[in-house]
Short mmCIF file of C-alpha atoms and ligand atoms in Angstrom, two decimals:
data_model
loop_
_atom_site.label_atom_id
_atom_site.label_comp_id
_atom_site.label_asym_id
_atom_site.label_seq_id
_atom_site.Cartn_x
_atom_site.Cartn_y
_atom_site.Cartn_z
CA UNK A 11 -14.50 7.19 18.04
CA UNK A 12 -14.73 4.87 15.04
CA UNK A 13 -18.49 5.47 14.63
CA UNK A 14 -17.71 9.21 13.94
CA UNK A 15 -15.79 7.86 10.64
CA UNK A 16 -17.92 8.03 7.71
CA UNK A 17 -15.51 7.63 5.07
CA UNK A 18 -12.52 5.46 5.61
CA UNK A 19 -9.41 5.20 3.63
CA UNK A 20 -7.57 1.83 3.85
CA UNK A 21 -4.06 1.89 2.60
CA UNK A 22 -3.28 -1.82 1.83
CA UNK A 23 0.48 -2.60 1.10
CA UNK A 24 3.50 -4.47 2.09
CA UNK A 25 5.44 -1.06 2.82
CA UNK A 26 8.89 -3.05 2.59
CA UNK A 27 9.73 -0.10 3.14
CA UNK A 28 7.11 2.73 3.38
CA UNK A 29 8.10 5.64 1.25
CA UNK A 30 7.18 9.31 0.23
CA UNK A 31 5.01 7.99 -2.70
CA UNK A 32 2.88 5.82 -0.37
CA UNK A 33 2.40 9.09 1.98
CA UNK A 34 1.75 11.32 -1.21
CA UNK A 35 -0.89 8.73 -2.34
CA UNK A 36 -2.82 8.72 0.93
CA UNK A 37 -2.92 12.20 1.23
CA UNK A 38 -4.01 12.52 -2.34
CA UNK A 39 -6.87 10.14 -1.86
CA UNK A 40 -7.90 11.75 1.54
CA UNK A 41 -8.64 14.95 -0.16
CA UNK A 42 -9.71 13.74 -3.51
CA UNK A 43 -12.20 11.38 -1.63
CA UNK A 44 -12.98 13.45 1.23
CA UNK A 45 -11.94 10.94 3.58
CA UNK A 46 -12.12 11.42 7.48
CA UNK A 47 -9.32 8.96 8.11
CA UNK A 48 -6.66 6.91 6.24
CA UNK A 49 -6.02 3.65 8.09
CA UNK A 50 -2.60 1.98 6.83
CA UNK A 51 -2.72 -1.59 6.90
CA UNK A 52 0.69 -3.14 6.42
CA UNK A 53 0.28 -6.77 4.89
CA UNK A 54 1.11 -9.48 7.55
CA UNK A 55 1.91 -12.08 4.58
CA UNK A 56 1.12 -10.78 1.29
CA UNK A 57 -0.99 -13.21 -0.75
CA UNK A 58 0.78 -13.07 -3.83
CA UNK A 59 4.34 -13.05 -2.37
CA UNK A 60 4.35 -16.18 -0.47
CA UNK A 61 7.57 -17.46 -1.85
CA UNK A 62 9.19 -14.22 -1.94
CA UNK A 63 11.47 -12.65 0.81
CA UNK A 64 9.63 -9.89 2.76
CA UNK A 65 10.82 -8.30 5.85
CA UNK A 66 9.54 -9.04 9.06
CA UNK A 67 6.22 -7.66 9.66
CA UNK A 68 7.01 -5.89 12.71
CA UNK A 69 9.79 -3.95 10.73
CA UNK A 70 7.32 -2.99 8.15
CA UNK A 71 4.82 -2.08 10.85
CA UNK A 72 7.27 0.23 12.87
CA UNK A 73 8.37 2.10 9.91
CA UNK A 74 4.86 2.67 8.65
CA UNK A 75 4.05 4.03 12.47
CA UNK A 76 7.26 6.24 12.14
CA UNK A 77 6.26 7.43 8.65
CA UNK A 78 2.56 8.33 9.69
CA UNK A 79 3.26 9.91 13.12
CA UNK A 80 3.00 13.49 11.88
CA UNK A 81 -0.35 13.31 10.09
CA UNK A 82 -3.37 13.64 12.34
CA UNK A 83 -5.31 11.80 9.77
CA UNK A 84 -3.16 8.81 9.33
CA UNK A 85 -3.28 5.95 11.46
CA UNK A 86 -1.77 2.27 11.32
CA UNK A 87 -3.49 -0.91 11.82
CA UNK A 88 -2.05 -4.28 13.08
CA UNK A 89 -5.09 -6.31 11.95
CA UNK A 90 -3.36 -8.06 9.22
CA UNK A 91 -0.17 -8.91 11.19
CA UNK A 92 -2.12 -9.95 14.22
CA UNK A 93 -4.72 -12.01 12.45
CA UNK A 94 -2.09 -14.38 11.11
CA UNK A 95 -2.04 -16.45 7.94
CA UNK A 96 -2.07 -15.24 4.64
CA UNK A 97 -3.63 -11.44 4.60
CA UNK A 98 -6.46 -11.70 2.05
CA UNK A 99 -7.93 -8.15 1.66
CA UNK A 100 -11.44 -9.40 1.68
CA UNK A 101 -11.17 -10.59 5.39
CA UNK A 102 -9.55 -7.23 6.47
CA UNK A 103 -12.70 -5.32 4.49
CA UNK A 104 -15.04 -7.67 6.42
CA UNK A 105 -13.36 -6.86 9.53
CA UNK A 106 -13.30 -3.07 9.07
CA UNK A 107 -17.03 -3.21 7.63
CA UNK A 108 -18.11 -4.58 11.19
CA UNK A 109 -16.08 -2.32 13.28
CA UNK A 110 -17.09 1.02 11.45
CA UNK A 111 -20.58 -0.10 10.77
CA UNK A 112 -22.78 -0.22 7.60
CA UNK A 113 -23.03 3.64 7.07
CA UNK A 114 -19.49 3.98 6.51
CA UNK A 115 -17.83 4.03 3.05
CA UNK A 116 -14.80 2.15 2.92
CA UNK A 117 -12.15 3.20 0.01
CA UNK A 118 -9.29 0.35 -0.18
CA UNK A 119 -6.33 2.14 -1.83
CA UNK A 120 -3.39 0.53 -3.30
CA UNK A 121 -1.03 0.46 -6.44
CA UNK A 122 -2.71 0.13 -9.69
CA UNK A 123 -0.27 -2.80 -10.56
CA UNK A 124 -1.86 -4.78 -7.45
CA UNK A 125 -5.31 -3.84 -8.14
CA UNK A 126 -5.20 -4.91 -11.78
CA UNK A 127 -4.78 -8.43 -10.83
CA UNK A 128 -8.08 -8.27 -8.70
CA UNK A 129 -9.90 -10.96 -10.91
CA UNK A 130 -7.42 -13.54 -9.04
CA UNK A 131 -7.99 -12.11 -5.63
CA UNK A 132 -10.12 -14.17 -3.03
CA UNK A 133 -13.74 -13.28 -3.47
CA UNK A 134 -12.91 -10.28 -5.52
CA UNK A 135 -16.79 -9.55 -6.33
CA UNK A 136 -17.27 -9.30 -2.42
CA UNK A 137 -14.27 -7.06 -2.02
CA UNK A 138 -15.96 -4.60 -4.33
CA UNK A 139 -19.21 -4.81 -2.64
CA UNK A 140 -17.61 -4.05 0.61
CA UNK A 141 -15.34 -1.02 -0.58
CA UNK A 142 -14.37 1.39 -3.44
CA UNK A 143 -10.99 0.62 -5.11
CA UNK A 144 -8.80 3.34 -5.65
CA UNK A 145 -5.92 2.47 -8.15
CA UNK A 146 -2.77 4.73 -7.56
CA UNK A 147 -0.74 5.04 -11.01
CA UNK A 148 2.85 5.91 -11.39
CA UNK A 149 3.72 8.31 -14.27
CA UNK A 150 3.41 6.61 -17.78
CA UNK A 151 0.90 3.84 -16.51
CA UNK A 152 -1.75 3.37 -19.12
CA UNK A 153 -5.04 1.09 -19.02
CA UNK A 154 -4.93 0.68 -22.69
CA UNK A 155 -3.17 -2.59 -22.67
CA UNK A 156 -5.20 -4.62 -20.12
CA UNK A 157 -6.58 -7.84 -21.14
CA UNK A 158 -10.13 -7.62 -22.16
CA UNK A 159 -11.63 -9.71 -19.46
CA UNK A 160 -9.86 -7.41 -16.89
CA UNK A 161 -11.39 -4.43 -18.81
CA UNK A 162 -14.91 -5.92 -18.83
CA UNK A 163 -14.58 -6.50 -15.17
CA UNK A 164 -13.63 -3.08 -14.43
CA UNK A 165 -16.35 -1.84 -16.41
CA UNK A 166 -18.77 -3.63 -14.28
CA UNK A 167 -17.46 -2.04 -11.59
CA UNK A 168 -16.81 1.44 -12.87
CA UNK A 169 -18.49 3.00 -10.28
CA UNK A 170 -16.68 1.47 -7.42
CA UNK A 171 -13.28 1.61 -9.02
CA UNK A 172 -11.03 4.77 -9.28
CA UNK A 173 -7.91 5.83 -10.74
CA UNK A 174 -5.76 8.21 -8.72
CA UNK A 175 -2.78 9.61 -10.65
CA UNK A 176 0.29 10.20 -8.39
CA UNK A 177 3.63 11.70 -10.07
CA UNK A 178 5.37 10.91 -6.77
CA UNK A 179 4.68 6.87 -7.20
CA UNK A 180 7.88 7.06 -9.51
CA UNK A 181 9.33 5.99 -5.93
CA UNK A 182 9.25 2.30 -5.59
CA UNK A 183 10.11 0.25 -2.34
CA UNK A 184 12.06 -2.20 -4.77
CA UNK A 185 14.27 0.75 -5.78
CA UNK A 186 14.82 1.77 -2.15
CA UNK A 187 15.75 -1.85 -1.20
CA UNK A 188 18.02 -1.91 -4.00
CA UNK A 189 19.88 1.67 -3.16
CA UNK A 190 20.47 0.43 0.29
CA UNK A 191 21.95 -2.62 -0.79
CA UNK A 192 24.18 -0.77 -3.17
CA UNK A 193 25.22 1.85 -0.47
CA UNK A 194 23.37 4.96 -2.24
CA UNK A 195 21.21 7.53 -0.55
CA UNK A 196 17.69 6.95 0.25
CA UNK A 197 17.36 10.71 1.53
CA UNK A 198 14.18 12.29 0.67
CA UNK A 199 12.81 8.92 -0.52
CA UNK A 200 11.47 8.04 2.58
CA UNK A 201 11.07 10.16 5.90
CA UNK A 202 14.05 10.85 7.99
CA UNK A 203 12.81 8.71 10.86
CA UNK A 204 12.32 5.48 8.41
CA UNK A 205 15.93 6.12 6.75
CA UNK A 206 17.29 5.98 10.50
CA UNK A 207 15.06 2.71 11.41
CA UNK A 208 16.62 1.01 8.23
CA UNK A 209 20.23 1.96 9.12
CA UNK A 210 19.93 1.09 12.65
CA UNK A 211 18.20 -2.44 11.79
CA UNK A 212 20.39 -3.22 9.21
CA UNK A 213 17.51 -3.66 6.87
CA UNK A 214 18.00 -4.63 3.00
CA UNK A 215 21.81 -5.42 3.36
CA UNK A 216 21.57 -9.01 2.49
CA UNK A 217 22.41 -9.24 -1.12
CA UNK A 218 25.76 -8.51 -2.51
CA UNK A 219 25.43 -5.75 -5.16
CA UNK A 220 25.78 -6.97 -8.75
CA UNK A 221 29.13 -6.29 -10.42
CA UNK A 222 29.52 -2.66 -11.81
CA UNK A 223 26.51 -1.29 -9.62
CA UNK A 224 28.22 -1.02 -6.34
CA UNK A 225 29.86 1.97 -5.03
CA UNK A 226 29.17 5.78 -4.98
CA UNK A 227 29.50 6.30 -8.83
CA UNK A 228 26.79 4.04 -9.77
CA UNK A 229 24.14 5.94 -7.58
CA UNK A 230 21.56 7.83 -9.15
P1 NAP B 7 3.16 -5.16 -4.85
O1 NAP B 7 2.82 -6.24 -5.92
O2 NAP B 7 4.30 -5.00 -3.89
O3 NAP B 7 2.72 -3.64 -5.48
C1 NAP B 7 2.37 -3.54 -6.86
C2 NAP B 7 2.66 -2.06 -7.11
O4 NAP B 7 1.69 -1.20 -6.39
C3 NAP B 7 3.95 -1.59 -6.68
O5 NAP B 7 4.49 -0.80 -7.72
C4 NAP B 7 3.63 -1.11 -5.33
O6 NAP B 7 4.76 -0.02 -5.29
C5 NAP B 7 2.66 -0.32 -5.41
N1 NAP B 7 1.94 -0.14 -4.37
C6 NAP B 7 1.63 -1.09 -3.02
N2 NAP B 7 0.96 -0.53 -2.22
C7 NAP B 7 0.52 0.65 -2.43
C8 NAP B 7 0.01 1.69 -1.85
N3 NAP B 7 -0.56 1.42 -0.78
N4 NAP B 7 -0.03 2.82 -2.36
C9 NAP B 7 0.43 3.15 -3.71
N5 NAP B 7 1.23 2.04 -4.49
C10 NAP B 7 1.08 0.88 -3.87
O7 NAP B 7 1.48 -5.07 -3.97
P2 NAP B 7 1.57 -5.41 -2.35
O8 NAP B 7 1.88 -4.29 -1.56
O9 NAP B 7 1.79 -6.69 -1.91
O10 NAP B 7 -0.21 -5.62 -2.23
C11 NAP B 7 -1.18 -4.27 -2.23
C12 NAP B 7 -2.49 -4.64 -1.38
O11 NAP B 7 -3.07 -5.62 -2.04
C13 NAP B 7 -1.93 -5.24 0.02
O12 NAP B 7 -3.03 -4.83 0.87
C14 NAP B 7 -2.37 -6.71 -0.32
O13 NAP B 7 -2.62 -7.67 0.51
C15 NAP B 7 -3.28 -6.71 -1.23
N6 NAP B 7 -3.42 -7.88 -2.17
C16 NAP B 7 -4.70 -8.71 -1.83
C17 NAP B 7 -4.82 -9.83 -2.62
C18 NAP B 7 -5.77 -10.85 -1.98
O14 NAP B 7 -6.30 -10.50 -1.24
N7 NAP B 7 -5.90 -12.01 -2.83
C19 NAP B 7 -3.86 -10.05 -3.62
C20 NAP B 7 -2.71 -9.35 -4.07
C21 NAP B 7 -2.58 -8.06 -3.35
P3 NAP B 7 5.73 -0.03 -4.00
O15 NAP B 7 6.46 -1.59 -4.03
O16 NAP B 7 6.66 0.94 -4.06
O17 NAP B 7 5.03 -0.40 -2.66
#
C-alpha cells in the first residue's frame, strides 16, 4: 500500500500528551498540502530533551494511537520508538524515503519553536533535502525576531519551508501536564480516550502543585 502514497505528512513530536492542537495541525496540513496520509511519529528519545523528564514512549505511543483512531488519513508509527537511541529526524526521514520511494514527497510537520532551531539539528541540510518542513505556529508567533543567521538559512530553503498558522495551537502539552497535576479539567483539550488513559495510568501527577495554584479555584 505504501507505494500509492505520493504525498506523506510526517508529524514529528514528543506528544506528551498528544492534544487537539496537534490533531488540528495534522488535519490542516493534510488539506493545505494535499497529503495522502499523515503519519504521527512519537519521538522515542527526543534529541533536545535528553536530560528532561519525558513520559515512557509506550504511554506516548498509546495516547497517539487513541487520539488518531477515528481519522482514516492518520496513522501512528513506532519507527523512532523501536529504533532505540536518540531520535534524530534525519534518520527517520532516510528510513521513510526508502520505504515510500524516490517519487514520494515528504512533509515533516512540527511546531515552529522546534523547527526554528533546525540549524542545530543533526544533518539539517540533509533533512531539508529529504523533506519539506511545515512549521505550525501558535497565535502571536512572529518570525520577525529570529536571529539573522536563522533567517538567512530559511531564505535559502524558502521553497522547502512552510508556515502553517494554527489557532488551536494555543493548547500545549506543558499546560495539559500542569492542569493534570493541579487537578484541573483537561476536557476538550485532548480527545476523551486520551483523557481516560491519562487518568487510568495516573500520568502527570508526580509533582506537588505549587502553593497558590492547587485546588479547583485556580483552574482556568
Ligand atoms: P518541543 O520542543 O517539545 O516543541 C516545541 C514546540 O512545538 C512546542 O510548542 C510544541 O507544543 C510544538 N510541537 C511539537 N510537536 C508538534 C507537532 N507535531 N505539531 C504542532 N506543534 C508541535 O518539540 P519536540 O516535540 O520535542 O520535537 C518536535 C520534533 O522535532 C520531534 O519529531 C523531534 O524529534 C524533532 N527534533 C529533531 C531534532 C534533531 O533531529 N536533532 C532536534 C529537535 C527536535 P507541544 O508541547 O504542545 O507539543
